[in-house]
PDB file of C-alpha atoms in Angstrom:
ATOM      1  CA  MET A 130       7.490   0.007   0.132  1.00 94.00           C
ATOM      2  CA  LYS A 131       4.993   2.045  -1.818  1.00 96.00           C
ATOM      3  CA  TYR A 132       4.573   5.806  -1.620  1.00 98.00           C
ATOM      4  CA  ARG A 133       1.570   8.116  -1.651  1.00 98.00           C
ATOM      5  CA  THR A 134       1.145  11.875  -2.011  1.00 98.00           C
ATOM      6  CA  LEU A 135       0.376  13.824   1.150  1.00 98.00           C
ATOM      7  CA  GLY A 136      -2.403  16.004  -0.193  1.00 98.00           C
ATOM      8  CA  LYS A 137      -1.580  19.508  -1.380  1.00 98.00           C
ATOM      9  CA  THR A 138       1.883  19.345   0.214  1.00 98.00           C
ATOM     10  CA  GLY A 139       3.030  17.271  -2.748  1.00 98.00           C
ATOM     11  CA  LEU A 140       5.288  15.234  -0.475  1.00 98.00           C
ATOM     12  CA  LYS A 141       5.780  11.607  -1.540  1.00 98.00           C
ATOM     13  CA  ILE A 142       5.693   9.619   1.676  1.00 98.00           C
ATOM     14  CA  SER A 143       5.918   5.935   2.508  1.00 98.00           C
ATOM     15  CA  GLU A 144       2.479   4.450   2.987  1.00 97.00           C
ATOM     16  CA  VAL A 145       3.775   2.885   6.199  1.00 97.00           C
ATOM     17  CA  SER A 146       5.660   5.412   8.321  1.00 98.00           C
ATOM     18  CA  LEU A 147       7.003   5.452  11.865  1.00 97.00           C
ATOM     19  CA  GLY A 148       5.412   7.027  14.913  1.00 95.00           C
ATOM     20  CA  THR A 149       8.040   7.902  17.508  1.00 94.00           C
ATOM     21  CA  TRP A 150       6.065   8.241  20.729  1.00 88.00           C
ATOM     22  CA  GLN A 151       7.825   5.065  21.889  1.00 86.00           C
ATOM     23  CA  LEU A 152      11.148   5.740  20.133  1.00 91.00           C
ATOM     24  CA  GLY A 153      14.093   4.678  22.291  1.00 80.00           C
ATOM     25  CA  GLY A 154      12.023   2.565  24.675  1.00 75.00           C
ATOM     26  CA  LYS A 155       8.544   1.574  25.760  1.00 72.00           C
ATOM     27  CA  TRP A 156       6.237   4.116  27.356  1.00 62.00           C
ATOM     28  CA  GLY A 157       7.640   5.102  30.756  1.00 66.00           C
ATOM     29  CA  ASP A 158      11.028   3.397  30.244  1.00 75.00           C
ATOM     30  CA  PRO A 159      14.341   5.317  30.175  1.00 81.00           C
ATOM     31  CA  PHE A 160      15.305   6.637  26.742  1.00 86.00           C
ATOM     32  CA  SER A 161      17.950   4.618  24.862  1.00 91.00           C
ATOM     33  CA  THR A 162      19.818   6.605  22.215  1.00 93.00           C
ATOM     34  CA  GLN A 163      21.163   3.408  20.655  1.00 94.00           C
ATOM     35  CA  ASP A 164      17.740   1.771  20.425  1.00 93.00           C
ATOM     36  CA  ALA A 165      16.383   4.961  18.886  1.00 94.00           C
ATOM     37  CA  GLN A 166      19.039   5.110  16.178  1.00 97.00           C
ATOM     38  CA  ASP A 167      18.742   1.378  15.468  1.00 96.00           C
ATOM     39  CA  THR A 168      14.962   1.691  15.132  1.00 96.00           C
ATOM     40  CA  LEU A 169      15.213   4.679  12.796  1.00 97.00           C
ATOM     41  CA  ALA A 170      17.810   2.864  10.676  1.00 97.00           C
ATOM     42  CA  ALA A 171      15.682  -0.279  10.425  1.00 97.00           C
ATOM     43  CA  ALA A 172      12.685   1.773   9.324  1.00 97.00           C
ATOM     44  CA  TYR A 173      14.724   3.672   6.750  1.00 98.00           C
ATOM     45  CA  ASP A 174      16.202   0.446   5.369  1.00 97.00           C
ATOM     46  CA  ALA A 175      12.643  -0.866   4.953  1.00 97.00           C
ATOM     47  CA  GLY A 176      11.730   2.142   2.815  1.00 97.00           C
ATOM     48  CA  VAL A 177      10.166   4.379   5.469  1.00 98.00           C
ATOM     49  CA  ASN A 178      10.823   8.050   4.716  1.00 98.00           C
ATOM     50  CA  PHE A 179       8.174   9.704   6.912  1.00 98.00           C
ATOM     51  CA  PHE A 180       8.651  10.045  10.662  1.00 98.00           C
ATOM     52  CA  ASP A 181       6.023  11.408  13.040  1.00 98.00           C
ATOM     53  CA  THR A 182       7.221  13.090  16.238  1.00 97.00           C
ATOM     54  CA  ALA A 183       6.172  15.748  18.754  1.00 96.00           C
ATOM     55  CA  ASP A 184       7.989  18.294  20.860  1.00 96.00           C
ATOM     56  CA  VAL A 185       6.825  16.501  24.022  1.00 94.00           C
ATOM     57  CA  TYR A 186       7.811  12.958  23.020  1.00 92.00           C
ATOM     58  CA  GLN A 187      10.436  11.751  25.473  1.00 85.00           C
ATOM     59  CA  ASP A 188      10.981  15.361  26.600  1.00 85.00           C
ATOM     60  CA  GLY A 189      12.351  16.321  23.199  1.00 89.00           C
ATOM     61  CA  GLN A 190      14.683  13.342  22.913  1.00 92.00           C
ATOM     62  CA  SER A 191      12.596  11.910  20.064  1.00 94.00           C
ATOM     63  CA  GLU A 192      13.166  15.085  18.051  1.00 96.00           C
ATOM     64  CA  HIS A 193      16.867  15.141  18.868  1.00 95.00           C
ATOM     65  CA  ALA A 194      17.268  11.508  17.786  1.00 96.00           C
ATOM     66  CA  ILE A 195      15.482  12.030  14.471  1.00 97.00           C
ATOM     67  CA  GLY A 196      17.402  15.249  13.846  1.00 97.00           C
ATOM     68  CA  GLN A 197      20.658  13.402  14.447  1.00 97.00           C
ATOM     69  CA  PHE A 198      19.576  10.610  12.088  1.00 97.00           C
ATOM     70  CA  ARG A 199      18.693  13.165   9.429  1.00 97.00           C
ATOM     71  CA  LYS A 200      22.281  14.433   9.318  1.00 96.00           C
ATOM     72  CA  THR A 201      23.212  11.281   7.397  1.00 97.00           C
ATOM     73  CA  HIS A 202      19.802  10.664   5.799  1.00 97.00           C
ATOM     74  CA  ASP A 203      18.719  14.026   4.447  1.00 95.00           C
ATOM     75  CA  ASP A 204      15.928  12.580   2.293  1.00 97.00           C
ATOM     76  CA  ILE A 205      13.636  11.776   5.222  1.00 98.00           C
ATOM     77  CA  ILE A 206      10.521  13.831   6.009  1.00 98.00           C
ATOM     78  CA  ILE A 207       9.712  14.771   9.601  1.00 98.00           C
ATOM     79  CA  SER A 208       6.229  15.665  10.790  1.00 98.00           C
ATOM     80  CA  THR A 209       6.276  17.517  14.117  1.00 98.00           C
ATOM     81  CA  LYS A 210       3.385  18.093  16.517  1.00 98.00           C
ATOM     82  CA  ILE A 211       3.343  21.161  18.768  1.00 98.00           C
ATOM     83  CA  GLY A 212       1.142  22.394  21.599  1.00 97.00           C
ATOM     84  CA  ARG A 213       1.185  19.705  24.278  1.00 95.00           C
ATOM     85  CA  LYS A 214       3.677  21.691  26.345  1.00 94.00           C
ATOM     86  CA  LEU A 215       0.702  23.712  27.515  1.00 96.00           C
ATOM     87  CA  PRO A 216      -0.415  22.883  31.076  1.00 93.00           C
ATOM     88  CA  GLU A 217      -4.000  23.066  29.821  1.00 93.00           C
ATOM     89  CA  GLN A 218      -5.375  22.917  26.298  1.00 94.00           C
ATOM     90  CA  THR A 219      -7.022  26.290  25.590  1.00 97.00           C
ATOM     91  CA  ALA A 220      -7.307  28.408  22.478  1.00 97.00           C
ATOM     92  CA  ALA A 221      -5.487  31.217  24.281  1.00 97.00           C
ATOM     93  CA  GLY A 222      -2.510  28.903  24.744  1.00 98.00           C
ATOM     94  CA  TYR A 223      -2.029  28.744  20.971  1.00 98.00           C
ATOM     95  CA  SER A 224      -1.017  32.389  20.862  1.00 97.00           C
ATOM     96  CA  PRO A 225       1.313  33.685  18.122  1.00 98.00           C
ATOM     97  CA  ASP A 226       4.121  34.069  20.669  1.00 98.00           C
ATOM     98  CA  ASN A 227       3.742  30.516  21.967  1.00 98.00           C
ATOM     99  CA  ILE A 228       3.541  29.012  18.491  1.00 98.00           C
ATOM    100  CA  ARG A 229       6.659  30.887  17.391  1.00 98.00           C
ATOM    101  CA  GLN A 230       8.542  29.741  20.492  1.00 98.00           C
ATOM    102  CA  TRP A 231       7.539  26.109  19.932  1.00 98.00           C
ATOM    103  CA  ILE A 232       8.617  26.276  16.291  1.00 98.00           C
ATOM    104  CA  ASP A 233      11.974  27.818  17.209  1.00 98.00           C
ATOM    105  CA  ASP A 234      12.517  25.096  19.828  1.00 97.00           C
ATOM    106  CA  CYS A 235      11.731  22.385  17.275  1.00 98.00           C
ATOM    107  CA  LEU A 236      14.099  23.905  14.741  1.00 98.00           C
ATOM    108  CA  THR A 237      16.839  23.801  17.368  1.00 97.00           C
ATOM    109  CA  ASN A 238      16.000  20.257  18.491  1.00 96.00           C
ATOM    110  CA  GLN A 239      16.053  18.920  14.936  1.00 97.00           C
ATOM    111  CA  GLY A 240      18.979  21.038  13.781  1.00 96.00           C
ATOM    112  CA  VAL A 241      17.195  22.356  10.684  1.00 97.00           C
ATOM    113  CA  ASP A 242      16.263  25.724   9.188  1.00 97.00           C
ATOM    114  CA  ALA A 243      12.684  24.742   8.308  1.00 98.00           C
ATOM    115  CA  LEU A 244      10.260  22.101   9.539  1.00 98.00           C
ATOM    116  CA  ASP A 245       8.827  19.792   6.871  1.00 98.00           C
ATOM    117  CA  ASN A 246       5.361  19.479   8.374  1.00 98.00           C
ATOM    118  CA  VAL A 247       3.897  20.943  11.561  1.00 98.00           C
ATOM    119  CA  LEU A 248       0.707  19.702  13.233  1.00 98.00           C
ATOM    120  CA  LEU A 249      -1.169  21.312  16.077  1.00 98.00           C
ATOM    121  CA  HIS A 250      -1.217  18.558  18.701  1.00 98.00           C
ATOM    122  CA  CYS A 251      -4.888  17.852  19.436  1.00 97.00           C
ATOM    123  CA  PRO A 252      -5.890  21.380  20.472  1.00 97.00           C
ATOM    124  CA  SER A 253      -9.203  22.133  22.166  1.00 96.00           C
ATOM    125  CA  PHE A 254     -12.381  22.672  20.145  1.00 96.00           C
ATOM    126  CA  ASP A 255     -12.315  26.448  20.509  1.00 97.00           C
ATOM    127  CA  THR A 256      -8.882  26.603  18.876  1.00 98.00           C
ATOM    128  CA  TYR A 257     -10.515  25.695  15.568  1.00 98.00           C
ATOM    129  CA  TYR A 258     -12.659  28.803  15.940  1.00 98.00           C
ATOM    130  CA  THR A 259      -9.623  31.032  16.544  1.00 98.00           C
ATOM    131  CA  PRO A 260      -8.430  31.979  13.041  1.00 98.00           C
ATOM    132  CA  GLU A 261      -5.404  33.852  14.395  1.00 98.00           C
ATOM    133  CA  THR A 262      -3.819  30.526  15.313  1.00 98.00           C
ATOM    134  CA  PHE A 263      -3.930  29.296  11.737  1.00 98.00           C
ATOM    135  CA  PHE A 264      -2.996  32.691  10.294  1.00 98.00           C
ATOM    136  CA  THR A 265       0.155  32.555  12.442  1.00 98.00           C
ATOM    137  CA  LEU A 266       1.041  29.252  10.795  1.00 98.00           C
ATOM    138  CA  ASP A 267       0.380  30.840   7.390  1.00 98.00           C
ATOM    139  CA  GLN A 268       2.833  33.599   8.262  1.00 98.00           C
ATOM    140  CA  LEU A 269       5.483  31.149   9.476  1.00 98.00           C
ATOM    141  CA  GLN A 270       5.082  29.314   6.182  1.00 98.00           C
ATOM    142  CA  LYS A 271       5.663  32.570   4.283  1.00 98.00           C
ATOM    143  CA  GLU A 272       8.742  33.218   6.412  1.00 98.00           C
ATOM    144  CA  GLY A 273      10.128  29.803   5.515  1.00 98.00           C
ATOM    145  CA  LYS A 274      10.264  28.405   9.036  1.00 98.00           C
ATOM    146  CA  ILE A 275       7.691  25.728   8.223  1.00 98.00           C
ATOM    147  CA  LYS A 276       7.013  24.173   4.846  1.00 98.00           C
ATOM    148  CA  ASN A 277       3.556  22.709   5.506  1.00 98.00           C
ATOM    149  CA  TYR A 278       1.106  22.499   8.370  1.00 98.00           C
ATOM    150  CA  GLY A 279      -2.005  20.716   9.543  1.00 98.00           C
ATOM    151  CA  VAL A 280      -3.671  19.361  12.663  1.00 98.00           C
ATOM    152  CA  SER A 281      -3.780  16.235  14.766  1.00 98.00           C
ATOM    153  CA  VAL A 282      -7.301  15.751  16.066  1.00 98.00           C
ATOM    154  CA  GLU A 283      -9.337  13.734  18.528  1.00 97.00           C
ATOM    155  CA  LYS A 284     -12.742  14.036  16.869  1.00 98.00           C
ATOM    156  CA  VAL A 285     -14.082  13.916  13.325  1.00 98.00           C
ATOM    157  CA  GLU A 286     -15.861  17.256  13.820  1.00 98.00           C
ATOM    158  CA  GLN A 287     -12.528  18.947  14.558  1.00 98.00           C
ATOM    159  CA  ALA A 288     -11.034  17.503  11.387  1.00 98.00           C
ATOM    160  CA  ILE A 289     -13.932  18.808   9.316  1.00 98.00           C
ATOM    161  CA  LYS A 290     -13.670  22.295  10.851  1.00 98.00           C
ATOM    162  CA  ALA A 291      -9.917  22.355  10.183  1.00 98.00           C
ATOM    163  CA  LEU A 292     -10.650  22.115   6.457  1.00 98.00           C
ATOM    164  CA  ASP A 293     -11.679  25.786   6.615  1.00 98.00           C
ATOM    165  CA  TYR A 294      -7.980  26.663   6.845  1.00 98.00           C
ATOM    166  CA  ASN A 295      -4.969  26.209   4.584  1.00 97.00           C
ATOM    167  CA  ILE A 296      -3.991  22.842   6.038  1.00 98.00           C
ATOM    168  CA  GLY A 297      -2.193  20.170   4.051  1.00 98.00           C
ATOM    169  CA  SER A 298      -2.814  17.189   6.308  1.00 98.00           C
ATOM    170  CA  VAL A 299      -4.910  15.857   9.162  1.00 98.00           C
ATOM    171  CA  GLU A 300      -3.696  13.235  11.593  1.00 98.00           C
ATOM    172  CA  ILE A 301      -6.625  11.263  12.967  1.00 98.00           C
ATOM    173  CA  ILE A 302      -7.202   8.001  14.817  1.00 98.00           C
ATOM    174  CA  PHE A 303      -8.341   5.445  12.264  1.00 98.00           C
ATOM    175  CA  ASN A 304      -8.275   1.689  12.674  1.00 98.00           C
ATOM    176  CA  MET A 305     -10.495  -1.401  12.768  1.00 98.00           C
ATOM    177  CA  PHE A 306     -11.910  -0.108  16.071  1.00 98.00           C
ATOM    178  CA  ARG A 307     -12.450   3.468  14.834  1.00 98.00           C
ATOM    179  CA  LEU A 308     -14.350   3.454  11.537  1.00 98.00           C
ATOM    180  CA  ARG A 309     -16.229   6.746  11.668  1.00 98.00           C
ATOM    181  CA  PRO A 310     -13.610   8.965   9.902  1.00 98.00           C
ATOM    182  CA  ALA A 311     -14.192   7.046   6.667  1.00 98.00           C
ATOM    183  CA  LYS A 312     -17.919   7.823   6.566  1.00 95.00           C
ATOM    184  CA  LEU A 313     -17.801  11.519   5.644  1.00 97.00           C
ATOM    185  CA  PHE A 314     -14.506  13.116   6.534  1.00 98.00           C
ATOM    186  CA  PHE A 315     -12.337  11.140   4.115  1.00 98.00           C
ATOM    187  CA  GLU A 316     -14.384  12.285   1.137  1.00 98.00           C
ATOM    188  CA  LEU A 317     -14.273  15.912   2.306  1.00 98.00           C
ATOM    189  CA  ALA A 318     -10.507  15.672   2.775  1.00 98.00           C
ATOM    190  CA  LYS A 319     -10.080  14.414  -0.786  1.00 98.00           C
ATOM    191  CA  GLN A 320     -12.188  17.304  -2.069  1.00 98.00           C
ATOM    192  CA  HIS A 321      -9.861  19.734  -0.253  1.00 98.00           C
ATOM    193  CA  ASN A 322      -6.740  17.821  -1.336  1.00 98.00           C
ATOM    194  CA  VAL A 323      -5.797  17.242   2.301  1.00 98.00           C
ATOM    195  CA  GLY A 324      -3.738  14.171   3.167  1.00 98.00           C
ATOM    196  CA  ILE A 325      -4.711  11.778   5.961  1.00 98.00           C
ATOM    197  CA  LEU A 326      -2.205  10.503   8.507  1.00 98.00           C
ATOM    198  CA  ALA A 327      -3.762   7.481  10.250  1.00 98.00           C
ATOM    199  CA  ARG A 328      -2.585   7.361  13.851  1.00 97.00           C
ATOM    200  CA  VAL A 329      -3.071   4.809  16.652  1.00 97.00           C
ATOM    201  CA  PRO A 330      -3.550   2.211  13.886  1.00 97.00           C
ATOM    202  CA  LEU A 331      -3.330  -0.786  16.206  1.00 97.00           C
ATOM    203  CA  ALA A 332      -5.497   0.666  18.991  1.00 97.00           C
ATOM    204  CA  SER A 333      -2.550   0.838  21.409  1.00 95.00           C
ATOM    205  CA  GLY A 334      -1.663  -2.754  20.563  1.00 94.00           C
ATOM    206  CA  LEU A 335      -5.104  -4.327  20.935  1.00 97.00           C
ATOM    207  CA  LEU A 336      -5.150  -4.988  17.204  1.00 97.00           C
ATOM    208  CA  SER A 337      -1.920  -6.939  17.412  1.00 94.00           C
ATOM    209  CA  GLY A 338      -4.193  -9.727  18.604  1.00 95.00           C
ATOM    210  CA  LYS A 339      -1.561 -10.724  21.176  1.00 95.00           C
ATOM    211  CA  TYR A 340      -3.102  -9.238  24.317  1.00 96.00           C
ATOM    212  CA  THR A 341      -5.129 -11.247  26.808  1.00 96.00           C
ATOM    213  CA  LEU A 342      -7.134 -10.336  29.874  1.00 96.00           C
ATOM    214  CA  ASP A 343      -4.006 -11.147  31.909  1.00 95.00           C
ATOM    215  CA  THR A 344      -1.625  -8.881  29.943  1.00 96.00           C
ATOM    216  CA  GLN A 345       0.149  -6.442  32.237  1.00 93.00           C
ATOM    217  CA  PHE A 346       1.518  -3.035  31.245  1.00 93.00           C
ATOM    218  CA  GLY A 347       4.153  -0.959  33.042  1.00 90.00           C
ATOM    219  CA  PRO A 348       3.084   1.381  35.840  1.00 90.00           C
ATOM    220  CA  ASN A 349       3.983   4.461  33.771  1.00 87.00           C
ATOM    221  CA  ASP A 350       2.590   3.081  30.508  1.00 89.00           C
ATOM    222  CA  GLN A 351      -0.353   5.126  29.205  1.00 91.00           C
ATOM    223  CA  ARG A 352      -2.211   1.836  28.746  1.00 94.00           C
ATOM    224  CA  THR A 353      -2.164   1.665  32.538  1.00 93.00           C
ATOM    225  CA  THR A 354      -2.455   5.327  33.454  1.00 93.00           C
ATOM    226  CA  ASN A 355      -4.972   6.623  30.883  1.00 92.00           C
ATOM    227  CA  ARG A 356      -7.589   3.910  30.466  1.00 93.00           C
ATOM    228  CA  HIS A 357     -10.288   6.271  31.686  1.00 91.00           C
ATOM    229  CA  GLY A 358      -8.830   9.521  30.355  1.00 92.00           C
ATOM    230  CA  GLU A 359      -6.907  10.418  33.494  1.00 91.00           C
ATOM    231  CA  GLN A 360      -4.084  12.123  31.539  1.00 90.00           C
ATOM    232  CA  PHE A 361      -5.548  13.008  28.132  1.00 91.00           C
ATOM    233  CA  ASP A 362      -8.420  12.040  25.858  1.00 93.00           C
ATOM    234  CA  LYS A 363      -9.583   8.499  26.637  1.00 94.00           C
ATOM    235  CA  GLY A 364      -9.762   7.760  22.924  1.00 94.00           C
ATOM    236  CA  GLU A 365      -5.957   7.841  22.700  1.00 93.00           C
ATOM    237  CA  THR A 366      -5.738   4.626  24.720  1.00 96.00           C
ATOM    238  CA  PHE A 367      -7.110   1.465  23.094  1.00 96.00           C
ATOM    239  CA  SER A 368      -9.070   3.859  20.813  1.00 97.00           C
ATOM    240  CA  GLY A 369     -11.464   4.375  23.703  1.00 97.00           C
ATOM    241  CA  VAL A 370     -12.528   0.729  23.652  1.00 97.00           C
ATOM    242  CA  ASP A 371     -13.129  -1.105  26.914  1.00 96.00           C
ATOM    243  CA  TYR A 372     -10.086  -3.367  27.283  1.00 97.00           C
ATOM    244  CA  ALA A 373     -11.891  -6.667  27.810  1.00 97.00           C
ATOM    245  CA  THR A 374     -14.237  -5.915  24.915  1.00 97.00           C
ATOM    246  CA  GLY A 375     -11.258  -5.042  22.718  1.00 98.00           C
ATOM    247  CA  VAL A 376      -9.491  -8.307  23.494  1.00 98.00           C
ATOM    248  CA  LYS A 377     -12.646 -10.255  22.610  1.00 98.00           C
ATOM    249  CA  ALA A 378     -13.170  -8.311  19.373  1.00 98.00           C
ATOM    250  CA  ALA A 379      -9.529  -8.741  18.335  1.00 98.00           C
ATOM    251  CA  ASN A 380      -9.729 -12.487  18.898  1.00 98.00           C
ATOM    252  CA  GLU A 381     -12.857 -12.666  16.777  1.00 98.00           C
ATOM    253  CA  LEU A 382     -11.128 -10.711  14.000  1.00 98.00           C
ATOM    254  CA  LYS A 383      -8.215 -13.162  14.082  1.00 98.00           C
ATOM    255  CA  ALA A 384     -10.563 -16.129  13.848  1.00 98.00           C
ATOM    256  CA  ARG A 385     -12.844 -14.777  11.142  1.00 98.00           C
ATOM    257  CA  LEU A 386     -10.019 -13.308   9.035  1.00 98.00           C
ATOM    258  CA  HIS A 387      -8.008 -16.527   9.462  1.00 97.00           C
ATOM    259  CA  THR A 388      -4.797 -14.773  10.464  1.00 96.00           C
ATOM    260  CA  ASP A 389      -2.191 -15.120  13.187  1.00 93.00           C
ATOM    261  CA  ASN A 390      -0.738 -11.778  12.075  1.00 93.00           C
ATOM    262  CA  LEU A 391      -3.595  -9.433  12.912  1.00 96.00           C
ATOM    263  CA  ALA A 392      -1.277  -6.425  13.255  1.00 95.00           C
ATOM    264  CA  ALA A 393      -0.150  -6.526   9.635  1.00 95.00           C
ATOM    265  CA  THR A 394      -3.694  -7.228   8.464  1.00 97.00           C
ATOM    266  CA  ALA A 395      -4.996  -4.289  10.500  1.00 98.00           C
ATOM    267  CA  LEU A 396      -2.435  -1.961   8.909  1.00 97.00           C
ATOM    268  CA  ARG A 397      -3.222  -3.295   5.426  1.00 98.00           C
ATOM    269  CA  TRP A 398      -6.922  -2.694   6.103  1.00 98.00           C
ATOM    270  CA  ILE A 399      -6.198   1.001   6.688  1.00 98.00           C
ATOM    271  CA  LEU A 400      -4.288   1.197   3.409  1.00 98.00           C
ATOM    272  CA  MET A 401      -7.391   0.001   1.573  1.00 98.00           C
ATOM    273  CA  PHE A 402      -8.697   3.576   1.868  1.00 98.00           C
ATOM    274  CA  ASP A 403      -7.288   5.818  -0.858  1.00 97.00           C
ATOM    275  CA  ALA A 404      -7.821   8.960   1.225  1.00 98.00           C
ATOM    276  CA  VAL A 405      -5.119   7.717   3.608  1.00 98.00           C
ATOM    277  CA  SER A 406      -1.639   8.957   2.739  1.00 98.00           C
ATOM    278  CA  THR A 407       0.165   6.904   5.376  1.00 98.00           C
ATOM    279  CA  VAL A 408      -0.413   4.759   8.422  1.00 98.00           C
ATOM    280  CA  ILE A 409       1.698   5.545  11.498  1.00 97.00           C
ATOM    281  CA  PRO A 410       2.465   2.521  13.686  1.00 96.00           C
ATOM    282  CA  GLY A 411       5.004   2.968  16.448  1.00 92.00           C
ATOM    283  CA  ALA A 412       8.000   0.895  17.439  1.00 90.00           C
ATOM    284  CA  SER A 413      10.233   0.913  20.503  1.00 85.00           C
ATOM    285  CA  LYS A 414      12.942  -1.278  18.980  1.00 89.00           C
ATOM    286  CA  ALA A 415      14.309  -2.196  15.580  1.00 92.00           C
ATOM    287  CA  SER A 416      12.958  -5.753  15.623  1.00 89.00           C
ATOM    288  CA  GLN A 417       9.391  -4.405  15.528  1.00 89.00           C
ATOM    289  CA  ILE A 418       9.851  -2.551  12.248  1.00 94.00           C
ATOM    290  CA  SER A 419       9.340  -5.519   9.927  1.00 92.00           C
ATOM    291  CA  ARG A 420       6.050  -6.292  11.697  1.00 86.00           C
ATOM    292  CA  ASN A 421       4.815  -2.911  10.517  1.00 91.00           C
ATOM    293  CA  THR A 422       6.364  -2.531   7.086  1.00 93.00           C
ATOM    294  CA  THR A 423       5.414  -5.993   5.806  1.00 91.00           C
ATOM    295  CA  ALA A 424       1.807  -4.804   5.878  1.00 91.00           C
ATOM    296  CA  ALA A 425       2.454  -2.868   2.672  1.00 88.00           C
ATOM    297  CA  ASP A 426       3.283  -6.141   0.909  1.00 91.00           C
ATOM    298  CA  LEU A 427       0.103  -7.987   1.867  1.00 95.00           C
ATOM    299  CA  PRO A 428      -2.576  -8.499  -0.782  1.00 96.00           C
ATOM    300  CA  ALA A 429      -5.632  -6.285  -0.743  1.00 97.00           C
ATOM    301  CA  LEU A 430      -8.421  -7.396   1.565  1.00 98.00           C
ATOM    302  CA  THR A 431     -11.411  -8.936  -0.175  1.00 98.00           C
ATOM    303  CA  HIS A 432     -14.904  -7.472  -0.064  1.00 98.00           C
ATOM    304  CA  GLU A 433     -15.847 -10.277   2.335  1.00 98.00           C
ATOM    305  CA  GLN A 434     -12.934  -9.476   4.650  1.00 98.00           C
ATOM    306  CA  MET A 435     -13.806  -5.777   4.687  1.00 98.00           C
ATOM    307  CA  GLY A 436     -17.346  -6.785   5.622  1.00 98.00           C
ATOM    308  CA  ILE A 437     -16.090  -8.903   8.520  1.00 98.00           C
ATOM    309  CA  VAL A 438     -14.327  -5.864   9.998  1.00 98.00           C
ATOM    310  CA  GLU A 439     -17.510  -3.816   9.762  1.00 98.00           C
ATOM    311  CA  ASP A 440     -19.517  -6.650  11.303  1.00 98.00           C
ATOM    312  CA  VAL A 441     -17.189  -7.033  14.300  1.00 98.00           C
ATOM    313  CA  TYR A 442     -17.154  -3.262  14.747  1.00 98.00           C
ATOM    314  CA  ALA A 443     -20.949  -3.086  14.738  1.00 98.00           C
ATOM    315  CA  GLN A 444     -21.231  -5.980  17.178  1.00 97.00           C
ATOM    316  CA  TYR A 445     -18.601  -4.984  19.735  1.00 97.00           C
ATOM    317  CA  ILE A 446     -17.266  -1.476  19.209  1.00 98.00           C
ATOM    318  CA  LYS A 447     -19.711   0.951  17.624  1.00 97.00           C
ATOM    319  CA  ASN A 448     -21.613   1.742  20.794  1.00 96.00           C
ATOM    320  CA  PRO A 449     -20.299   3.971  22.303  1.00 94.00           C
ATOM    321  CA  VAL A 450     -17.098   4.615  20.298  1.00 96.00           C
ATOM    322  CA  ASP A 451     -18.784   5.741  17.101  1.00 96.00           C
ATOM    323  CA  TYR A 452     -20.770   8.393  18.937  1.00 96.00           C
ATOM    324  CA  LEU A 453     -17.885   9.874  20.935  1.00 96.00           C
ATOM    325  CA  TRP A 454     -15.163  10.492  18.379  1.00 97.00           C
TER     326      TRP A 454
END
């Protein structure tokens, strides 16, 4: 495992980390404490030291599991998203009182005195034009309750606006089916010394290259329930790509890149961008960890291979994805 610096935070984090939305079981399945601990241990043994969670993941059980793991592995770094407890995403919901309550709840869940990194969890556009929200985070940082903070965003424009504040990192969807962040935002982030956390790196599994038109997902899986944005932003599911189109594009990537391991190649592609501090694939069980972490050991993609990704994107994905996020 290799490590990169997370912008102005100075944190040295594994370039492949672990997203814990699925920790302890697949989306919609009952939470398994044993599976969660086994998955965290496998990631740690592979060199992962950065774990991405949220106060709403598994109703707080994700946080509890990572906090428990940290008791015997105190060198790990936990990044925690807050704000999705709101019934509706509004700027008013990110009030100082609400933010303080969420932070206190996270401190309790994780069993710590200070949170390593806090991210606002995809707030609405008007939140970025409400300075009080970010000034509250500044104050919590001064008080020692949080060490660093940033934002998780849906759109590039939100990420750019967030650079007006004292953020240390931005979590943004970036993968072979979502190229736009690299056009302008990455360079601006480097100028502001802001680290990039690349989320949804496999486009909800499409970029594993294993899905077919006949693949079925569970009834409570967000890949079933949110294909058209029924629950949250459509771009969270399959990166906003039409499923059939995504399957076709993934198969073409496999063929033209000459790989049966598209998932690892897709993660390695993300790491080709020096603005990226870490890529955050998820895992619901320990056996999936090596699939993710081996990406760091792959050789760099060639100029020709990088061009193939851009070509497939332009042919299948750009319209309308590039214009929406």
